[in-house]
mmCIF file with all atom_site columns, C-alpha atoms in Angstrom:
data_model
loop_
_atom_site.group_PDB
_atom_site.id
_atom_site.type_symbol
_atom_site.label_atom_id
_atom_site.label_alt_id
_atom_site.label_comp_id
_atom_site.label_asym_id
_atom_site.label_entity_id
_atom_site.label_seq_id
_atom_site.pdbx_PDB_ins_code
_atom_site.Cartn_x
_atom_site.Cartn_y
_atom_site.Cartn_z
_atom_site.occupancy
_atom_site.B_iso_or_equiv
_atom_site.pdbx_formal_charge
_atom_site.auth_seq_id
_atom_site.auth_comp_id
_atom_site.auth_asym_id
_atom_site.auth_atom_id
_atom_site.pdbx_PDB_model_num
ATOM 1   C CA . MET X 1 1   ? 11.586  15.683 6.499   1.00 52.00 ? 1494 MET X CA 1
ATOM 2   C CA . GLU X 1 2   ? 9.301   12.851 7.552   1.00 57.00 ? 1495 GLU X CA 1
ATOM 3   C CA . PRO X 1 3   ? 10.811  9.378  6.826   1.00 50.00 ? 1496 PRO X CA 1
ATOM 4   C CA . LEU X 1 4   ? 7.843   8.225  4.714   1.00 51.00 ? 1497 LEU X CA 1
ATOM 5   C CA . MET X 1 5   ? 8.045   11.382 2.589   1.00 50.00 ? 1498 MET X CA 1
ATOM 6   C CA . LEU X 1 6   ? 11.773  10.821 2.067   1.00 49.00 ? 1499 LEU X CA 1
ATOM 7   C CA . VAL X 1 7   ? 11.110  7.247  0.920   1.00 49.00 ? 1500 VAL X CA 1
ATOM 8   C CA . VAL X 1 8   ? 8.347   8.407  -1.432  1.00 51.00 ? 1501 VAL X CA 1
ATOM 9   C CA . LEU X 1 9   ? 10.540  11.124 -2.958  1.00 51.00 ? 1502 LEU X CA 1
ATOM 10  C CA . THR X 1 10  ? 13.435  8.718  -3.409  1.00 53.00 ? 1503 THR X CA 1
ATOM 11  C CA . LEU X 1 11  ? 11.241  6.078  -5.062  1.00 54.00 ? 1504 LEU X CA 1
ATOM 12  C CA . ALA X 1 12  ? 9.560   8.688  -7.252  1.00 52.00 ? 1505 ALA X CA 1
ATOM 13  C CA . GLY X 1 13  ? 12.963  9.887  -8.395  1.00 52.00 ? 1506 GLY X CA 1
ATOM 14  C CA . LEU X 1 14  ? 14.078  6.368  -9.208  1.00 50.00 ? 1507 LEU X CA 1
ATOM 15  C CA . MET X 1 15  ? 10.907  5.735  -11.218 1.00 50.00 ? 1508 MET X CA 1
ATOM 16  C CA . ILE X 1 16  ? 11.687  8.573  -13.643 1.00 47.00 ? 1509 ILE X CA 1
ATOM 17  C CA . GLN X 1 17  ? 15.457  8.376  -13.990 1.00 44.00 ? 1510 GLN X CA 1
ATOM 18  C CA . ALA X 1 18  ? 16.526  8.277  -17.593 1.00 37.00 ? 1511 ALA X CA 1
ATOM 19  C CA . ALA X 1 19  ? 18.337  5.242  -18.889 1.00 31.00 ? 1512 ALA X CA 1
ATOM 20  C CA . PRO X 1 20  ? 21.639  6.207  -20.523 1.00 34.00 ? 1513 PRO X CA 1
ATOM 21  C CA . GLY X 1 21  ? 21.099  7.179  -24.124 1.00 34.00 ? 1514 GLY X CA 1
ATOM 22  C CA . SER X 1 22  ? 17.482  6.094  -24.236 1.00 33.00 ? 1515 SER X CA 1
ATOM 23  C CA . GLY X 1 23  ? 15.762  9.461  -23.887 1.00 40.00 ? 1516 GLY X CA 1
ATOM 24  C CA . GLN X 1 24  ? 13.047  7.651  -21.941 1.00 40.00 ? 1517 GLN X CA 1
ATOM 25  C CA . GLY X 1 25  ? 12.448  6.550  -18.396 1.00 38.00 ? 1518 GLY X CA 1
ATOM 26  C CA . ALA X 1 26  ? 14.387  3.496  -17.290 1.00 39.00 ? 1519 ALA X CA 1
ATOM 27  C CA . GLY X 1 27  ? 11.667  1.295  -18.746 1.00 45.00 ? 1520 GLY X CA 1
ATOM 28  C CA . LEU X 1 28  ? 9.451   2.150  -15.800 1.00 60.00 ? 1521 LEU X CA 1
ATOM 29  C CA . VAL X 1 29  ? 7.206   5.154  -16.434 1.00 81.00 ? 1522 VAL X CA 1
ATOM 30  C CA . SER X 1 30  ? 6.895   8.193  -18.673 1.00 91.00 ? 1523 SER X CA 1
ATOM 31  C CA . TYR X 1 31  ? 5.597   11.597 -17.639 1.00 95.00 ? 1524 TYR X CA 1
ATOM 32  C CA . GLU X 1 32  ? 2.282   10.790 -19.302 1.00 95.00 ? 1525 GLU X CA 1
ATOM 33  C CA . GLU X 1 33  ? 1.958   7.500  -17.443 1.00 95.00 ? 1526 GLU X CA 1
ATOM 34  C CA . SER X 1 34  ? 2.844   9.061  -14.103 1.00 96.00 ? 1527 SER X CA 1
ATOM 35  C CA . VAL X 1 35  ? 0.210   11.781 -14.657 1.00 97.00 ? 1528 VAL X CA 1
ATOM 36  C CA . ARG X 1 36  ? -2.374  9.158  -15.666 1.00 97.00 ? 1529 ARG X CA 1
ATOM 37  C CA . CYS X 1 37  ? -1.589  7.079  -12.556 1.00 97.00 ? 1530 CYS X CA 1
ATOM 38  C CA . ALA X 1 38  ? -1.676  10.191 -10.369 1.00 97.00 ? 1531 ALA X CA 1
ATOM 39  C CA . GLY X 1 39  ? -5.117  11.057 -11.737 1.00 97.00 ? 1532 GLY X CA 1
ATOM 40  C CA . LEU X 1 40  ? -6.481  7.537  -11.367 1.00 97.00 ? 1533 LEU X CA 1
ATOM 41  C CA . THR X 1 41  ? -5.168  6.982  -7.851  1.00 97.00 ? 1534 THR X CA 1
ATOM 42  C CA . GLN X 1 42  ? -6.244  10.430 -6.655  1.00 97.00 ? 1535 GLN X CA 1
ATOM 43  C CA . ALA X 1 43  ? -9.735  9.925  -8.061  1.00 97.00 ? 1536 ALA X CA 1
ATOM 44  C CA . ALA X 1 44  ? -10.048 6.414  -6.630  1.00 96.00 ? 1537 ALA X CA 1
ATOM 45  C CA . SER X 1 45  ? -8.778  7.608  -3.252  1.00 95.00 ? 1538 SER X CA 1
ATOM 46  C CA . GLU X 1 46  ? -11.366 10.396 -3.157  1.00 94.00 ? 1539 GLU X CA 1
ATOM 47  C CA . LEU X 1 47  ? -14.154 8.023  -4.160  1.00 93.00 ? 1540 LEU X CA 1
ATOM 48  C CA . GLU X 1 48  ? -13.120 5.303  -1.688  1.00 92.00 ? 1541 GLU X CA 1
ATOM 49  C CA . GLY X 1 49  ? -12.318 7.448  1.334   1.00 89.00 ? 1542 GLY X CA 1
ATOM 50  C CA . GLY X 1 50  ? -9.539  6.683  3.779   1.00 80.00 ? 1543 GLY X CA 1
ATOM 51  C CA . GLU X 1 51  ? -11.322 4.490  6.302   1.00 87.00 ? 1544 GLU X CA 1
ATOM 52  C CA . SER X 1 52  ? -10.718 1.107  4.681   1.00 91.00 ? 1545 SER X CA 1
ATOM 53  C CA . ALA X 1 53  ? -7.458  -0.716 3.977   1.00 92.00 ? 1546 ALA X CA 1
ATOM 54  C CA . ARG X 1 54  ? -8.061  -0.124 0.260   1.00 92.00 ? 1547 ARG X CA 1
ATOM 55  C CA . GLY X 1 55  ? -8.663  3.559  0.918   1.00 93.00 ? 1548 GLY X CA 1
ATOM 56  C CA . ARG X 1 56  ? -5.358  3.871  2.777   1.00 93.00 ? 1549 ARG X CA 1
ATOM 57  C CA . ARG X 1 57  ? -3.549  2.020  -0.015  1.00 94.00 ? 1550 ARG X CA 1
ATOM 58  C CA . LEU X 1 58  ? -5.113  4.317  -2.606  1.00 95.00 ? 1551 LEU X CA 1
ATOM 59  C CA . TYR X 1 59  ? -4.126  7.381  -0.570  1.00 95.00 ? 1552 TYR X CA 1
ATOM 60  C CA . ASP X 1 60  ? -0.499  6.201  -0.396  1.00 94.00 ? 1553 ASP X CA 1
ATOM 61  C CA . ALA X 1 61  ? -0.514  5.423  -4.125  1.00 96.00 ? 1554 ALA X CA 1
ATOM 62  C CA . ALA X 1 62  ? -1.988  8.850  -4.908  1.00 96.00 ? 1555 ALA X CA 1
ATOM 63  C CA . LEU X 1 63  ? 0.763   10.518 -2.881  1.00 95.00 ? 1556 LEU X CA 1
ATOM 64  C CA . PHE X 1 64  ? 3.451   8.475  -4.601  1.00 95.00 ? 1557 PHE X CA 1
ATOM 65  C CA . TRP X 1 65  ? 2.147   9.083  -8.132  1.00 96.00 ? 1558 TRP X CA 1
ATOM 66  C CA . SER X 1 66  ? 1.580   12.773 -7.524  1.00 96.00 ? 1559 SER X CA 1
ATOM 67  C CA . LEU X 1 67  ? 5.189   13.198 -6.449  1.00 95.00 ? 1560 LEU X CA 1
ATOM 68  C CA . ALA X 1 68  ? 6.418   10.975 -9.284  1.00 95.00 ? 1561 ALA X CA 1
ATOM 69  C CA . ALA X 1 69  ? 4.466   13.080 -11.797 1.00 96.00 ? 1562 ALA X CA 1
ATOM 70  C CA . MET X 1 70  ? 5.898   16.296 -10.379 1.00 95.00 ? 1563 MET X CA 1
ATOM 71  C CA . ARG X 1 71  ? 9.442   14.906 -10.567 1.00 94.00 ? 1564 ARG X CA 1
ATOM 72  C CA . ALA X 1 72  ? 8.845   13.605 -14.104 1.00 94.00 ? 1565 ALA X CA 1
ATOM 73  C CA . GLY X 1 73  ? 7.393   16.975 -15.084 1.00 94.00 ? 1566 GLY X CA 1
ATOM 74  C CA . THR X 1 74  ? 10.493  18.745 -13.806 1.00 93.00 ? 1567 THR X CA 1
ATOM 75  C CA . ALA X 1 75  ? 12.687  16.304 -15.740 1.00 92.00 ? 1568 ALA X CA 1
ATOM 76  C CA . ALA X 1 76  ? 10.585  16.983 -18.860 1.00 92.00 ? 1569 ALA X CA 1
ATOM 77  C CA . GLY X 1 77  ? 10.974  20.752 -18.444 1.00 94.00 ? 1570 GLY X CA 1
ATOM 78  C CA . LYS X 1 78  ? 7.393   21.433 -17.343 1.00 95.00 ? 1571 LYS X CA 1
ATOM 79  C CA . SER X 1 79  ? 6.663   24.153 -14.839 1.00 95.00 ? 1572 SER X CA 1
ATOM 80  C CA . PRO X 1 80  ? 5.183   23.043 -11.510 1.00 95.00 ? 1573 PRO X CA 1
ATOM 81  C CA . SER X 1 81  ? 1.904   24.786 -12.345 1.00 96.00 ? 1574 SER X CA 1
ATOM 82  C CA . ALA X 1 82  ? 1.669   22.989 -15.709 1.00 96.00 ? 1575 ALA X CA 1
ATOM 83  C CA . ALA X 1 83  ? 2.405   19.626 -14.065 1.00 95.00 ? 1576 ALA X CA 1
ATOM 84  C CA . GLU X 1 84  ? -0.245  20.286 -11.403 1.00 96.00 ? 1577 GLU X CA 1
ATOM 85  C CA . ALA X 1 85  ? -2.763  21.287 -14.079 1.00 96.00 ? 1578 ALA X CA 1
ATOM 86  C CA . ASP X 1 86  ? -2.063  18.062 -15.989 1.00 97.00 ? 1579 ASP X CA 1
ATOM 87  C CA . GLN X 1 87  ? -2.734  16.059 -12.809 1.00 97.00 ? 1580 GLN X CA 1
ATOM 88  C CA . THR X 1 88  ? -5.943  17.965 -12.125 1.00 97.00 ? 1581 THR X CA 1
ATOM 89  C CA . ARG X 1 89  ? -7.231  17.235 -15.628 1.00 97.00 ? 1582 ARG X CA 1
ATOM 90  C CA . ALA X 1 90  ? -6.266  13.572 -15.277 1.00 97.00 ? 1583 ALA X CA 1
ATOM 91  C CA . ARG X 1 91  ? -8.038  13.324 -11.883 1.00 97.00 ? 1584 ARG X CA 1
ATOM 92  C CA . ILE X 1 92  ? -11.239 14.924 -13.200 1.00 97.00 ? 1585 ILE X CA 1
ATOM 93  C CA . GLU X 1 93  ? -11.293 12.566 -16.185 1.00 96.00 ? 1586 GLU X CA 1
ATOM 94  C CA . ALA X 1 94  ? -10.560 9.578  -13.939 1.00 96.00 ? 1587 ALA X CA 1
ATOM 95  C CA . VAL X 1 95  ? -13.446 10.483 -11.605 1.00 96.00 ? 1588 VAL X CA 1
ATOM 96  C CA . ARG X 1 96  ? -15.781 10.527 -14.602 1.00 95.00 ? 1589 ARG X CA 1
ATOM 97  C CA . ARG X 1 97  ? -14.477 7.214  -15.898 1.00 94.00 ? 1590 ARG X CA 1
ATOM 98  C CA . LEU X 1 98  ? -14.513 5.467  -12.510 1.00 94.00 ? 1591 LEU X CA 1
ATOM 99  C CA . ASN X 1 99  ? -18.017 6.787  -11.723 1.00 93.00 ? 1592 ASN X CA 1
ATOM 100 C CA . ALA X 1 100 ? -19.197 5.408  -15.062 1.00 93.00 ? 1593 ALA X CA 1
ATOM 101 C CA . ASP X 1 101 ? -17.842 2.035  -13.889 1.00 84.00 ? 1594 ASP X CA 1
ATOM 102 C CA . ALA X 1 102 ? -15.628 1.874  -16.943 1.00 85.00 ? 1595 ALA X CA 1
ATOM 103 C CA . PRO X 1 103 ? -13.733 -1.441 -16.922 1.00 92.00 ? 1596 PRO X CA 1
ATOM 104 C CA . ALA X 1 104 ? -10.803 0.216  -18.691 1.00 92.00 ? 1597 ALA X CA 1
ATOM 105 C CA . ALA X 1 105 ? -10.489 2.786  -15.898 1.00 93.00 ? 1598 ALA X CA 1
ATOM 106 C CA . GLU X 1 106 ? -10.458 0.078  -13.223 1.00 93.00 ? 1599 GLU X CA 1
ATOM 107 C CA . ALA X 1 107 ? -7.925  -1.933 -15.229 1.00 95.00 ? 1600 ALA X CA 1
ATOM 108 C CA . GLY X 1 108 ? -5.731  1.173  -15.541 1.00 95.00 ? 1601 GLY X CA 1
ATOM 109 C CA . LEU X 1 109 ? -6.016  1.773  -11.809 1.00 96.00 ? 1602 LEU X CA 1
ATOM 110 C CA . GLN X 1 110 ? -4.948  -1.813 -11.096 1.00 96.00 ? 1603 GLN X CA 1
ATOM 111 C CA . ARG X 1 111 ? -1.888  -1.421 -13.368 1.00 95.00 ? 1604 ARG X CA 1
ATOM 112 C CA . CYS X 1 112 ? -0.926  1.756  -11.483 1.00 96.00 ? 1605 CYS X CA 1
ATOM 113 C CA . LEU X 1 113 ? -1.362  0.038  -8.121  1.00 95.00 ? 1606 LEU X CA 1
ATOM 114 C CA . GLN X 1 114 ? 0.834   -2.851 -9.279  1.00 94.00 ? 1607 GLN X CA 1
ATOM 115 C CA . LYS X 1 115 ? 3.581   -0.350 -10.132 1.00 93.00 ? 1608 LYS X CA 1
ATOM 116 C CA . THR X 1 116 ? 3.258   1.486  -6.820  1.00 92.00 ? 1609 THR X CA 1
ATOM 117 C CA . PRO X 1 117 ? 5.996   0.549  -4.363  1.00 89.00 ? 1610 PRO X CA 1
ATOM 118 C CA . ASP X 1 118 ? 4.949   -0.733 -0.951  1.00 83.00 ? 1611 ASP X CA 1
ATOM 119 C CA . LEU X 1 119 ? 5.289   2.305  1.297   1.00 75.00 ? 1612 LEU X CA 1
ATOM 120 C CA . ASN X 1 120 ? 4.696   0.450  4.558   1.00 73.00 ? 1613 ASN X CA 1
#
């Protein structure tokens, strides 16, 4: 396995680990939040393209959040196809919101980027 992919998988797993007795993520992210961040970062990455520094950062964030959402979905008992479908719906909605220049969508994207570990 490629070293970057191993780091991403490890970080994604840590982001969704349950805190003892809490029934929730360790105060970091829920399945819903990871799907929302996956959708926002995927949409922003597609809209930006990968040529710029921001585009590369968005691509890395999209990869991270996609894997985090899949891991969180597994932990929540969702099938891989259901977790992928949730991400697809979130991405489509995020494209609409970002194209409409919705300030709330950009603010949500910034929150997701702040929670994305530095993969470099």
